[in-house]
Amino acid sequence: MKEYCCILEELNDFLKIEVYNQDFFDIFENIYDSFKQTANLLFFDQNGYKFITEEILKKVNDLYSTDYLFFVSSSYGYRFKEVFSTYIPDFEKKIKDVRYEKIHEYVTICYQDYASRFSDFKYYPFSIKKNTNIYGIIFASKHPRGIDKFLRVAWKENPFNGNANFDIEDDMGDQQMTLFGDGVITKVEIFQRKLESLILNQKLKTNCDVYDFTLEQGHIPNHAKEIVLKLKNNNKICFSGHACISYESCYKNIKRVRFEKNEKNKT
């Protein structure tokens, strides 16, 4: 990192690097109070799963405006399930029948299930395939702004699935037609069909309902806007002005837009 900053000298005005040679838990305890004074992005390296304990997660959960990333060699977990199970409760049982390409997603699900008992953080995976191994990062945030930013970067990296650097959902193959002339629907299309049904059934009634659901499902606002505008153009729903499906509208400017089902489409 120091060498990198020497190359990019402009970073010196924004970064201060402090190197410690101590046990992680001791360092974390010593500098924890300083985290309370700032916004934070914590990063745990490839051995980080050993440090993501209940005690650490509770402390991070109490911090204001803090997100974190950690790197996991998920394919190693697939091979050495019993070792990972000492750090992630029920890991071996939960991934028993998981397809290898999906292993990092299920590692993330295991962490989410584990942490949800005492933490407000939401977990989002991005799988990384290198040769035959599956690695990945897990992004954790309890703020929609942070989640929104991460998902935008992830979907920009891979517009087919937004959660891997390879075709994890076989969406590329799904572009081919079946024998019956129908294309197999992609991950985005599955989400959009679900969203359309929820809006028409009035389970999601406002722009904020739609925005929160979109992030929860690991998708970006543009995927939702496409469906909302399609429904309006087809006279299935009506609303005034813009759809306003964004962080700025829903959380910063507090603008509410109600999506009403057109009377002629009501049952």
PDB file of N, CA and C in Angstrom, residues 159-240:
ATOM      1  N   PRO A 159     -23.190  -6.946 -16.196  1.00  0.00           N
ATOM      2  CA  PRO A 159     -24.597  -6.563 -16.401  1.00  0.00           C
ATOM      3  C   PRO A 159     -25.548  -7.735 -16.564  1.00  0.00           C
ATOM      4  N   PHE A 160     -25.015  -8.963 -16.660  1.00  0.00           N
ATOM      5  CA  PHE A 160     -25.879 -10.125 -16.790  1.00  0.00           C
ATOM      6  C   PHE A 160     -26.400 -10.615 -15.444  1.00  0.00           C
ATOM      7  N   ASN A 161     -25.547 -10.556 -14.400  1.00  0.00           N
ATOM      8  CA  ASN A 161     -26.012 -11.083 -13.110  1.00  0.00           C
ATOM      9  C   ASN A 161     -25.677 -10.207 -11.916  1.00  0.00           C
ATOM     10  N   GLY A 162     -24.681  -9.336 -12.013  1.00  0.00           N
ATOM     11  CA  GLY A 162     -24.384  -8.400 -10.937  1.00  0.00           C
ATOM     12  C   GLY A 162     -23.816  -9.010  -9.680  1.00  0.00           C
ATOM     13  N   ASN A 163     -23.468 -10.293  -9.706  1.00  0.00           N
ATOM     14  CA  ASN A 163     -22.924 -10.888  -8.485  1.00  0.00           C
ATOM     15  C   ASN A 163     -21.765 -11.855  -8.734  1.00  0.00           C
ATOM     16  N   ALA A 164     -21.129 -11.745  -9.909  1.00  0.00           N
ATOM     17  CA  ALA A 164     -19.988 -12.620 -10.201  1.00  0.00           C
ATOM     18  C   ALA A 164     -19.220 -12.079 -11.400  1.00  0.00           C
ATOM     19  N   ASN A 165     -17.957 -12.484 -11.508  1.00  0.00           N
ATOM     20  CA  ASN A 165     -17.171 -12.102 -12.678  1.00  0.00           C
ATOM     21  C   ASN A 165     -17.255 -13.168 -13.771  1.00  0.00           C
ATOM     22  N   PHE A 166     -18.223 -14.097 -13.625  1.00  0.00           N
ATOM     23  CA  PHE A 166     -18.459 -15.118 -14.636  1.00  0.00           C
ATOM     24  C   PHE A 166     -19.958 -15.351 -14.752  1.00  0.00           C
ATOM     25  N   ASP A 167     -20.347 -16.187 -15.690  1.00  0.00           N
ATOM     26  CA  ASP A 167     -21.775 -16.389 -15.972  1.00  0.00           C
ATOM     27  C   ASP A 167     -22.382 -17.373 -14.971  1.00  0.00           C
ATOM     28  N   ILE A 168     -22.499 -16.931 -13.732  1.00  0.00           N
ATOM     29  CA  ILE A 168     -22.923 -17.795 -12.639  1.00  0.00           C
ATOM     30  C   ILE A 168     -24.365 -18.289 -12.793  1.00  0.00           C
ATOM     31  N   GLU A 169     -25.211 -17.473 -13.444  1.00  0.00           N
ATOM     32  CA  GLU A 169     -26.615 -17.846 -13.622  1.00  0.00           C
ATOM     33  C   GLU A 169     -26.882 -18.481 -14.988  1.00  0.00           C
ATOM     34  N   ASP A 170     -25.826 -18.646 -15.794  1.00  0.00           N
ATOM     35  CA  ASP A 170     -25.951 -19.146 -17.164  1.00  0.00           C
ATOM     36  C   ASP A 170     -26.883 -18.262 -17.985  1.00  0.00           C
ATOM     37  N   ASP A 171     -26.834 -16.963 -17.727  1.00  0.00           N
ATOM     38  CA  ASP A 171     -27.669 -16.020 -18.472  1.00  0.00           C
ATOM     39  C   ASP A 171     -27.228 -15.887 -19.921  1.00  0.00           C
ATOM     40  N   MET A 172     -25.942 -16.093 -20.185  1.00  0.00           N
ATOM     41  CA  MET A 172     -25.474 -16.041 -21.570  1.00  0.00           C
ATOM     42  C   MET A 172     -26.103 -17.176 -22.364  1.00  0.00           C
ATOM     43  N   GLY A 173     -26.144 -18.359 -21.743  1.00  0.00           N
ATOM     44  CA  GLY A 173     -26.773 -19.495 -22.404  1.00  0.00           C
ATOM     45  C   GLY A 173     -28.267 -19.325 -22.518  1.00  0.00           C
ATOM     46  N   ASP A 174     -28.860 -18.565 -21.578  1.00  0.00           N
ATOM     47  CA  ASP A 174     -30.308 -18.370 -21.581  1.00  0.00           C
ATOM     48  C   ASP A 174     -30.780 -17.519 -22.752  1.00  0.00           C
ATOM     49  N   GLN A 175     -29.832 -16.874 -23.452  1.00  0.00           N
ATOM     50  CA  GLN A 175     -30.236 -16.076 -24.600  1.00  0.00           C
ATOM     51  C   GLN A 175     -30.641 -16.956 -25.782  1.00  0.00           C
ATOM     52  N   GLN A 176     -30.254 -18.242 -25.728  1.00  0.00           N
ATOM     53  CA  GLN A 176     -30.623 -19.146 -26.806  1.00  0.00           C
ATOM     54  C   GLN A 176     -32.093 -19.526 -26.683  1.00  0.00           C
ATOM     55  N   MET A 177     -32.704 -19.820 -27.800  1.00  0.00           N
ATOM     56  CA  MET A 177     -34.113 -20.196 -27.824  1.00  0.00           C
ATOM     57  C   MET A 177     -34.282 -21.674 -27.491  1.00  0.00           C
ATOM     58  N   THR A 178     -35.388 -22.012 -26.857  1.00  0.00           N
ATOM     59  CA  THR A 178     -35.696 -23.408 -26.581  1.00  0.00           C
ATOM     60  C   THR A 178     -36.326 -24.036 -27.820  1.00  0.00           C
ATOM     61  N   LEU A 179     -36.576 -25.348 -27.762  1.00  0.00           N
ATOM     62  CA  LEU A 179     -37.214 -26.060 -28.877  1.00  0.00           C
ATOM     63  C   LEU A 179     -38.612 -25.528 -29.159  1.00  0.00           C
ATOM     64  N   PHE A 180     -39.220 -24.922 -28.159  1.00  0.00           N
ATOM     65  CA  PHE A 180     -40.589 -24.431 -28.306  1.00  0.00           C
ATOM     66  C   PHE A 180     -40.629 -22.959 -28.699  1.00  0.00           C
ATOM     67  N   GLY A 181     -39.445 -22.380 -28.969  1.00  0.00           N
ATOM     68  CA  GLY A 181     -39.397 -21.005 -29.454  1.00  0.00           C
ATOM     69  C   GLY A 181     -39.371 -19.958 -28.366  1.00  0.00           C
ATOM     70  N   ASP A 182     -39.277 -20.363 -27.093  1.00  0.00           N
ATOM     71  CA  ASP A 182     -39.252 -19.412 -25.993  1.00  0.00           C
ATOM     72  C   ASP A 182     -37.846 -19.326 -25.417  1.00  0.00           C
ATOM     73  N   GLY A 183     -37.419 -18.130 -25.088  1.00  0.00           N
ATOM     74  CA  GLY A 183     -36.137 -17.968 -24.437  1.00  0.00           C
ATOM     75  C   GLY A 183     -36.275 -18.202 -22.942  1.00  0.00           C
ATOM     76  N   VAL A 184     -35.283 -18.826 -22.328  1.00  0.00           N
ATOM     77  CA  VAL A 184     -35.292 -19.015 -20.880  1.00  0.00           C
ATOM     78  C   VAL A 184     -35.034 -17.659 -20.239  1.00  0.00           C
ATOM     79  N   ILE A 185     -35.825 -17.280 -19.261  1.00  0.00           N
ATOM     80  CA  ILE A 185     -35.725 -15.927 -18.714  1.00  0.00           C
ATOM     81  C   ILE A 185     -34.463 -15.763 -17.868  1.00  0.00           C
ATOM     82  N   THR A 186     -33.924 -14.571 -17.907  1.00  0.00           N
ATOM     83  CA  THR A 186     -32.684 -14.257 -17.204  1.00  0.00           C
ATOM     84  C   THR A 186     -32.979 -13.842 -15.759  1.00  0.00           C
ATOM     85  N   LYS A 187     -31.898 -13.618 -15.018  1.00  0.00           N
ATOM     86  CA  LYS A 187     -32.026 -13.194 -13.629  1.00  0.00           C
ATOM     87  C   LYS A 187     -32.769 -11.858 -13.522  1.00  0.00           C
ATOM     88  N   VAL A 188     -32.443 -10.919 -14.406  1.00  0.00           N
ATOM     89  CA  VAL A 188     -33.106  -9.615 -14.395  1.00  0.00           C
ATOM     90  C   VAL A 188     -34.591  -9.776 -14.710  1.00  0.00           C
ATOM     91  N   GLU A 189     -34.907 -10.611 -15.683  1.00  0.00           N
ATOM     92  CA  GLU A 189     -36.304 -10.818 -16.068  1.00  0.00           C
ATOM     93  C   GLU A 189     -37.099 -11.493 -14.956  1.00  0.00           C
ATOM     94  N   ILE A 190     -36.472 -12.425 -14.249  1.00  0.00           N
ATOM     95  CA  ILE A 190     -37.142 -13.073 -13.115  1.00  0.00           C
ATOM     96  C   ILE A 190     -37.507 -12.033 -12.064  1.00  0.00           C
ATOM     97  N   PHE A 191     -36.544 -11.158 -11.751  1.00  0.00           N
ATOM     98  CA  PHE A 191     -36.801 -10.089 -10.785  1.00  0.00           C
ATOM     99  C   PHE A 191     -37.918  -9.172 -11.262  1.00  0.00           C
ATOM    100  N   GLN A 192     -37.863  -8.777 -12.527  1.00  0.00           N
ATOM    101  CA  GLN A 192     -38.848  -7.835 -13.045  1.00  0.00           C
ATOM    102  C   GLN A 192     -40.253  -8.431 -13.069  1.00  0.00           C
ATOM    103  N   ARG A 193     -40.379  -9.701 -13.344  1.00  0.00           N
ATOM    104  CA  ARG A 193     -41.695 -10.343 -13.315  1.00  0.00           C
ATOM    105  C   ARG A 193     -42.249 -10.389 -11.891  1.00  0.00           C
ATOM    106  N   LYS A 194     -41.361 -10.665 -10.943  1.00  0.00           N
ATOM    107  CA  LYS A 194     -41.773 -10.685  -9.545  1.00  0.00           C
ATOM    108  C   LYS A 194     -42.216  -9.291  -9.097  1.00  0.00           C
ATOM    109  N   LEU A 195     -41.433  -8.293  -9.485  1.00  0.00           N
ATOM    110  CA  LEU A 195     -41.752  -6.908  -9.128  1.00  0.00           C
ATOM    111  C   LEU A 195     -43.078  -6.475  -9.748  1.00  0.00           C
ATOM    112  N   GLU A 196     -43.291  -6.802 -11.002  1.00  0.00           N
ATOM    113  CA  GLU A 196     -44.537  -6.451 -11.685  1.00  0.00           C
ATOM    114  C   GLU A 196     -45.738  -7.039 -10.961  1.00  0.00           C
ATOM    115  N   SER A 197     -45.627  -8.289 -10.559  1.00  0.00           N
ATOM    116  CA  SER A 197     -46.729  -8.949  -9.854  1.00  0.00           C
ATOM    117  C   SER A 197     -47.015  -8.268  -8.513  1.00  0.00           C
ATOM    118  N   LEU A 198     -45.967  -7.916  -7.789  1.00  0.00           N
ATOM    119  CA  LEU A 198     -46.140  -7.292  -6.476  1.00  0.00           C
ATOM    120  C   LEU A 198     -46.765  -5.899  -6.596  1.00  0.00           C
ATOM    121  N   ILE A 199     -46.404  -5.166  -7.643  1.00  0.00           N
ATOM    122  CA  ILE A 199     -46.988  -3.834  -7.852  1.00  0.00           C
ATOM    123  C   ILE A 199     -48.462  -3.954  -8.240  1.00  0.00           C
ATOM    124  N   LEU A 200     -48.766  -4.848  -9.165  1.00  0.00           N
ATOM    125  CA  LEU A 200     -50.150  -5.008  -9.626  1.00  0.00           C
ATOM    126  C   LEU A 200     -51.049  -5.570  -8.532  1.00  0.00           C
ATOM    127  N   ASN A 201     -50.481  -6.352  -7.637  1.00  0.00           N
ATOM    128  CA  ASN A 201     -51.253  -6.877  -6.505  1.00  0.00           C
ATOM    129  C   ASN A 201     -51.248  -5.931  -5.318  1.00  0.00           C
ATOM    130  N   GLN A 202     -50.645  -4.754  -5.522  1.00  0.00           N
ATOM    131  CA  GLN A 202     -50.590  -3.694  -4.502  1.00  0.00           C
ATOM    132  C   GLN A 202     -49.884  -4.124  -3.222  1.00  0.00           C
ATOM    133  N   LYS A 203     -48.934  -5.056  -3.368  1.00  0.00           N
ATOM    134  CA  LYS A 203     -48.069  -5.421  -2.250  1.00  0.00           C
ATOM    135  C   LYS A 203     -46.970  -4.371  -2.091  1.00  0.00           C
ATOM    136  N   LEU A 204     -46.582  -3.766  -3.208  1.00  0.00           N
ATOM    137  CA  LEU A 204     -45.645  -2.647  -3.218  1.00  0.00           C
ATOM    138  C   LEU A 204     -46.399  -1.458  -3.785  1.00  0.00           C
ATOM    139  N   LYS A 205     -46.627  -0.432  -2.968  1.00  0.00           N
ATOM    140  CA  LYS A 205     -47.528   0.647  -3.351  1.00  0.00           C
ATOM    141  C   LYS A 205     -46.837   1.959  -3.678  1.00  0.00           C
ATOM    142  N   THR A 206     -45.605   2.138  -3.224  1.00  0.00           N
ATOM    143  CA  THR A 206     -44.938   3.420  -3.427  1.00  0.00           C
ATOM    144  C   THR A 206     -43.549   3.228  -4.019  1.00  0.00           C
ATOM    145  N   ASN A 207     -42.970   4.351  -4.443  1.00  0.00           N
ATOM    146  CA  ASN A 207     -41.607   4.304  -4.974  1.00  0.00           C
ATOM    147  C   ASN A 207     -40.626   3.785  -3.939  1.00  0.00           C
ATOM    148  N   CYS A 208     -40.863   4.125  -2.670  1.00  0.00           N
ATOM    149  CA  CYS A 208     -39.955   3.670  -1.609  1.00  0.00           C
ATOM    150  C   CYS A 208     -40.097   2.176  -1.359  1.00  0.00           C
ATOM    151  N   ASP A 209     -41.320   1.659  -1.447  1.00  0.00           N
ATOM    152  CA  ASP A 209     -41.521   0.209  -1.344  1.00  0.00           C
ATOM    153  C   ASP A 209     -40.732  -0.504  -2.429  1.00  0.00           C
ATOM    154  N   VAL A 210     -40.830   0.014  -3.642  1.00  0.00           N
ATOM    155  CA  VAL A 210     -40.157  -0.602  -4.787  1.00  0.00           C
ATOM    156  C   VAL A 210     -38.643  -0.493  -4.653  1.00  0.00           C
ATOM    157  N   TYR A 211     -38.172   0.667  -4.214  1.00  0.00           N
ATOM    158  CA  TYR A 211     -36.724   0.878  -4.065  1.00  0.00           C
ATOM    159  C   TYR A 211     -36.146  -0.079  -3.027  1.00  0.00           C
ATOM    160  N   ASP A 212     -36.774  -0.176  -1.869  1.00  0.00           N
ATOM    161  CA  ASP A 212     -36.278  -1.062  -0.810  1.00  0.00           C
ATOM    162  C   ASP A 212     -36.299  -2.521  -1.263  1.00  0.00           C
ATOM    163  N   PHE A 213     -37.361  -2.926  -1.945  1.00  0.00           N
ATOM    164  CA  PHE A 213     -37.464  -4.301  -2.438  1.00  0.00           C
ATOM    165  C   PHE A 213     -36.367  -4.585  -3.463  1.00  0.00           C
ATOM    166  N   THR A 214     -36.085  -3.614  -4.315  1.00  0.00           N
ATOM    167  CA  THR A 214     -35.068  -3.781  -5.350  1.00  0.00           C
ATOM    168  C   THR A 214     -33.700  -4.033  -4.734  1.00  0.00           C
ATOM    169  N   LEU A 215     -33.324  -3.232  -3.745  1.00  0.00           N
ATOM    170  CA  LEU A 215     -32.044  -3.441  -3.070  1.00  0.00           C
ATOM    171  C   LEU A 215     -32.023  -4.773  -2.333  1.00  0.00           C
ATOM    172  N   GLU A 216     -33.110  -5.099  -1.693  1.00  0.00           N
ATOM    173  CA  GLU A 216     -33.201  -6.361  -0.951  1.00  0.00           C
ATOM    174  C   GLU A 216     -32.953  -7.558  -1.869  1.00  0.00           C
ATOM    175  N   GLN A 217     -33.420  -7.445  -3.104  1.00  0.00           N
ATOM    176  CA  GLN A 217     -33.266  -8.528  -4.073  1.00  0.00           C
ATOM    177  C   GLN A 217     -31.914  -8.500  -4.790  1.00  0.00           C
ATOM    178  N   GLY A 218     -31.071  -7.516  -4.450  1.00  0.00           N
ATOM    179  CA  GLY A 218     -29.753  -7.436  -5.053  1.00  0.00           C
ATOM    180  C   GLY A 218     -29.751  -6.846  -6.448  1.00  0.00           C
ATOM    181  N   HIS A 219     -30.729  -5.992  -6.750  1.00  0.00           N
ATOM    182  CA  HIS A 219     -30.818  -5.368  -8.062  1.00  0.00           C
ATOM    183  C   HIS A 219     -30.657  -3.855  -7.939  1.00  0.00           C
ATOM    184  N   ILE A 220     -30.484  -3.209  -9.083  1.00  0.00           N
ATOM    185  CA  ILE A 220     -30.276  -1.766  -9.114  1.00  0.00           C
ATOM    186  C   ILE A 220     -31.566  -1.057  -9.533  1.00  0.00           C
ATOM    187  N   PRO A 221     -31.724   0.220  -9.163  1.00  0.00           N
ATOM    188  CA  PRO A 221     -32.961   0.945  -9.452  1.00  0.00           C
ATOM    189  C   PRO A 221     -33.391   0.916 -10.916  1.00  0.00           C
ATOM    190  N   ASN A 222     -32.442   0.929 -11.842  1.00  0.00           N
ATOM    191  CA  ASN A 222     -32.814   0.929 -13.263  1.00  0.00           C
ATOM    192  C   ASN A 222     -33.635  -0.298 -13.650  1.00  0.00           C
ATOM    193  N   HIS A 223     -33.359  -1.436 -13.023  1.00  0.00           N
ATOM    194  CA  HIS A 223     -34.134  -2.644 -13.311  1.00  0.00           C
ATOM    195  C   HIS A 223     -35.591  -2.459 -12.903  1.00  0.00           C
ATOM    196  N   ALA A 224     -35.797  -1.740 -11.810  1.00  0.00           N
ATOM    197  CA  ALA A 224     -37.154  -1.488 -11.336  1.00  0.00           C
ATOM    198  C   ALA A 224     -37.851  -0.414 -12.159  1.00  0.00           C
ATOM    199  N   LYS A 225     -37.098   0.627 -12.511  1.00  0.00           N
ATOM    200  CA  LYS A 225     -37.688   1.724 -13.285  1.00  0.00           C
ATOM    201  C   LYS A 225     -38.246   1.226 -14.610  1.00  0.00           C
ATOM    202  N   GLU A 226     -37.539   0.302 -15.246  1.00  0.00           N
ATOM    203  CA  GLU A 226     -37.997  -0.240 -16.530  1.00  0.00           C
ATOM    204  C   GLU A 226     -39.401  -0.811 -16.413  1.00  0.00           C
ATOM    205  N   ILE A 227     -39.641  -1.567 -15.346  1.00  0.00           N
ATOM    206  CA  ILE A 227     -40.945  -2.205 -15.168  1.00  0.00           C
ATOM    207  C   ILE A 227     -42.014  -1.193 -14.790  1.00  0.00           C
ATOM    208  N   VAL A 228     -41.686  -0.263 -13.892  1.00  0.00           N
ATOM    209  CA  VAL A 228     -42.654   0.749 -13.472  1.00  0.00           C
ATOM    210  C   VAL A 228     -43.101   1.590 -14.667  1.00  0.00           C
ATOM    211  N   LEU A 229     -42.164   2.005 -15.495  1.00  0.00           N
ATOM    212  CA  LEU A 229     -42.513   2.805 -16.677  1.00  0.00           C
ATOM    213  C   LEU A 229     -43.288   1.969 -17.701  1.00  0.00           C
ATOM    214  N   LYS A 230     -42.945   0.707 -17.826  1.00  0.00           N
ATOM    215  CA  LYS A 230     -43.671  -0.177 -18.728  1.00  0.00           C
ATOM    216  C   LYS A 230     -45.133  -0.317 -18.288  1.00  0.00           C
ATOM    217  N   LEU A 231     -45.329  -0.506 -16.987  1.00  0.00           N
ATOM    218  CA  LEU A 231     -46.684  -0.632 -16.456  1.00  0.00           C
ATOM    219  C   LEU A 231     -47.486   0.649 -16.678  1.00  0.00           C
ATOM    220  N   LYS A 232     -46.830   1.785 -16.515  1.00  0.00           N
ATOM    221  CA  LYS A 232     -47.524   3.058 -16.734  1.00  0.00           C
ATOM    222  C   LYS A 232     -47.857   3.248 -18.209  1.00  0.00           C
ATOM    223  N   ASN A 233     -46.894   2.952 -19.081  1.00  0.00           N
ATOM    224  CA  ASN A 233     -47.120   3.112 -20.519  1.00  0.00           C
ATOM    225  C   ASN A 233     -48.205   2.181 -21.046  1.00  0.00           C
ATOM    226  N   ASN A 234     -48.358   1.032 -20.382  1.00  0.00           N
ATOM    227  CA  ASN A 234     -49.393   0.076 -20.776  1.00  0.00           C
ATOM    228  C   ASN A 234     -50.714   0.314 -20.040  1.00  0.00           C
ATOM    229  N   ASN A 235     -50.777   1.455 -19.316  1.00  0.00           N
ATOM    230  CA  ASN A 235     -51.994   1.853 -18.596  1.00  0.00           C
ATOM    231  C   ASN A 235     -52.430   0.847 -17.535  1.00  0.00           C
ATOM    232  N   LYS A 236     -51.457   0.139 -16.949  1.00  0.00           N
ATOM    233  CA  LYS A 236     -51.792  -0.797 -15.876  1.00  0.00           C
ATOM    234  C   LYS A 236     -51.695  -0.123 -14.511  1.00  0.00           C
ATOM    235  N   ILE A 237     -50.840   0.896 -14.423  1.00  0.00           N
ATOM    236  CA  ILE A 237     -50.768   1.695 -13.204  1.00  0.00           C
ATOM    237  C   ILE A 237     -50.707   3.168 -13.614  1.00  0.00           C
ATOM    238  N   CYS A 238     -50.949   4.040 -12.653  1.00  0.00           N
ATOM    239  CA  CYS A 238     -50.840   5.473 -12.908  1.00  0.00           C
ATOM    240  C   CYS A 238     -50.173   6.152 -11.724  1.00  0.00           C
ATOM    241  N   PHE A 239     -49.433   7.208 -12.017  1.00  0.00           N
ATOM    242  CA  PHE A 239     -48.816   8.053 -10.991  1.00  0.00           C
ATOM    243  C   PHE A 239     -48.414   9.361 -11.643  1.00  0.00           C
ATOM    244  N   SER A 240     -48.251  10.380 -10.830  1.00  0.00           N
ATOM    245  CA  SER A 240     -47.912  11.705 -11.337  1.00  0.00           C
ATOM    246  C   SER A 240     -46.404  11.918 -11.312  1.00  0.00           C
TER     247      SER A 240
END
